[in-house]
Short mmCIF file of C-alpha atoms in Angstrom, two decimals:
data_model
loop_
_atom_site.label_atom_id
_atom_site.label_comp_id
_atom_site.label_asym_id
_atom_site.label_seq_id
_atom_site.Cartn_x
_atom_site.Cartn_y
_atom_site.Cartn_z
CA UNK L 205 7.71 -20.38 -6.65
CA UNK L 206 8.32 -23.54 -4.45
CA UNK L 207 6.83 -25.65 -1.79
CA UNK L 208 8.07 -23.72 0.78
CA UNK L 209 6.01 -20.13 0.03
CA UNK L 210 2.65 -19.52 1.57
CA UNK L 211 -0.30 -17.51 1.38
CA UNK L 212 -2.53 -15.67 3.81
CA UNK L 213 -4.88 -13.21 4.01
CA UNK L 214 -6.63 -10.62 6.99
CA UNK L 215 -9.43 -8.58 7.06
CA UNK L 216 -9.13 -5.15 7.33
CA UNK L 217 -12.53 -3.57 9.10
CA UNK L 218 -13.53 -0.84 6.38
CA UNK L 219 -14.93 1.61 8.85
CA UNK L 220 -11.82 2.09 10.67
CA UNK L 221 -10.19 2.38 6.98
CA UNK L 222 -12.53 5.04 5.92
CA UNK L 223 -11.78 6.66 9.56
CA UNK L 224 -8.24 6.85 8.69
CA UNK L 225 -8.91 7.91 5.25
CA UNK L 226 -10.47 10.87 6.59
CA UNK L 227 -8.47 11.51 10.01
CA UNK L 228 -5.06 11.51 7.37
CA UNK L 229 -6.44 13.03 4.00
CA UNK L 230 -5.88 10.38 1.54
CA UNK L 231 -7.88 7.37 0.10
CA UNK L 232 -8.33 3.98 1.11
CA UNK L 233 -5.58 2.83 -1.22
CA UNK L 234 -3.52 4.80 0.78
CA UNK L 235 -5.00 3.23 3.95
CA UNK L 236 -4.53 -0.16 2.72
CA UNK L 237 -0.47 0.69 0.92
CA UNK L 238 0.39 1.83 4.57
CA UNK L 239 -1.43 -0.90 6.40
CA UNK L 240 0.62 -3.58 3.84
CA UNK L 241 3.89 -1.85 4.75
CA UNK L 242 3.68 -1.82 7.92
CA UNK L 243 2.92 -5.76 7.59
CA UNK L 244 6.13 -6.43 5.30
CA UNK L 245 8.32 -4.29 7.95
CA UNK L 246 6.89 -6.83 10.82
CA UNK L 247 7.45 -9.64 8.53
CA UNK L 248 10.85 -8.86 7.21
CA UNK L 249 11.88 -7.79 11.05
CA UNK L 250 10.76 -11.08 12.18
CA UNK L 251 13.21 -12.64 9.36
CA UNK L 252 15.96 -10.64 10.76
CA UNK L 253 16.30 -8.04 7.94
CA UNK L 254 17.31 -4.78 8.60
CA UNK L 255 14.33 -3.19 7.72
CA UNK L 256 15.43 0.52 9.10
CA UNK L 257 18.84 0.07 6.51
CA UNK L 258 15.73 -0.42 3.66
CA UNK L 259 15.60 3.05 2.11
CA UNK L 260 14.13 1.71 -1.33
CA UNK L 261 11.51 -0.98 -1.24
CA UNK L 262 8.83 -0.48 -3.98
CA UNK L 263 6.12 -2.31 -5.25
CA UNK L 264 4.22 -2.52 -8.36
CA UNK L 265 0.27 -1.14 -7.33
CA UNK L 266 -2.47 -1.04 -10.06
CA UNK L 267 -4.31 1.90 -10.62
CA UNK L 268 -7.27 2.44 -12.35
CA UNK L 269 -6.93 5.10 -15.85
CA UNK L 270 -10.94 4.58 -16.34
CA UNK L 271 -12.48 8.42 -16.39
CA UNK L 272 -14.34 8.92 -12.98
CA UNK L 273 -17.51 10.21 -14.95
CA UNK L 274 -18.81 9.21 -18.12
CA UNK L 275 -17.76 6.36 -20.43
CA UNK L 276 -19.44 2.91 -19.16
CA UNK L 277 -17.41 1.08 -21.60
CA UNK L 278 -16.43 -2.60 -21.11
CA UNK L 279 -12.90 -3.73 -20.71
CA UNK L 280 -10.19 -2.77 -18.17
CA UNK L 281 -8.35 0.19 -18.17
CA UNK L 282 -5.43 0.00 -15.71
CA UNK L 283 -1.66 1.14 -15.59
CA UNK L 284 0.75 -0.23 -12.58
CA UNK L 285 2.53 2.78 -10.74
CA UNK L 286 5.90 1.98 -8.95
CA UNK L 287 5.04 2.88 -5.33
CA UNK L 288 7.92 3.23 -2.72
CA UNK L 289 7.19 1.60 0.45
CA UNK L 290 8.97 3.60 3.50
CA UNK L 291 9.76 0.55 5.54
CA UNK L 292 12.32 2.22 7.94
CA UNK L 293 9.01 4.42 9.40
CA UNK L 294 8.24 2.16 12.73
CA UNK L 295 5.16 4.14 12.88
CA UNK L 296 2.14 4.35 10.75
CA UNK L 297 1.77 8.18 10.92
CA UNK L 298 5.01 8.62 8.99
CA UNK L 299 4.33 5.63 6.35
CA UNK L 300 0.95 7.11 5.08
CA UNK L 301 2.43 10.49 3.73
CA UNK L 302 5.19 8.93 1.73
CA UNK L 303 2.41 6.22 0.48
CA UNK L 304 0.21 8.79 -0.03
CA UNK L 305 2.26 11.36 -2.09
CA UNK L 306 3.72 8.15 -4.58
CA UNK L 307 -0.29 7.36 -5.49
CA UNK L 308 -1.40 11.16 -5.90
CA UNK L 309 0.74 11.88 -8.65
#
């Protein structure tokens, strides 16, 4: 790091998520992977990248391994899946399906 990075943060209103969610078929991960890429293509477009030339942006997302019923054991239980981001989509119709597809394998 140095002195020069920031942080911030938004809100993201979790009824219009779980809209979406439903509207498009996926999960609010899914929601919130397609919400963050179109935020990085804004950001990286404001920094004069050529984010339509960016075929292969991933990121590292966590998923939970825990069993969805059952086993109340202590501890965590997570894996990190390499997600790709499709950055060159300008719209967010066409960024949820690749988003989607990565995280339901």
């Amino acid at each position: 790091m140095g002195p020069h990075r920031t942080y911030t943060s938004t809100r993201l209103d979790l009824a219009r998520a779980k809209e979406a969610r439903k509207a498009l078929g996926g999960t609010l991960n899914d929601v919130a992977l397609a919400v963050v890429t179109g935020a990085l293509r804004r950001y990286l477009g404001r920094r004069g990248d050529a984010v339509e030339a960016m075929k292969d942006f991933r990121a590292l997302v966590p998923v939970d391994l825990r069993p969805r019923m059952g086993e109340d054991g202590v501890g965590n239980h997570i894996s990190l899946v390499l997600v790709h981001l499709p950055l060159s989509s300008p719209t967010p119709g066409p960024r949820f399906e690749p988003v989607h597809r990565a995280c339901d394998t």
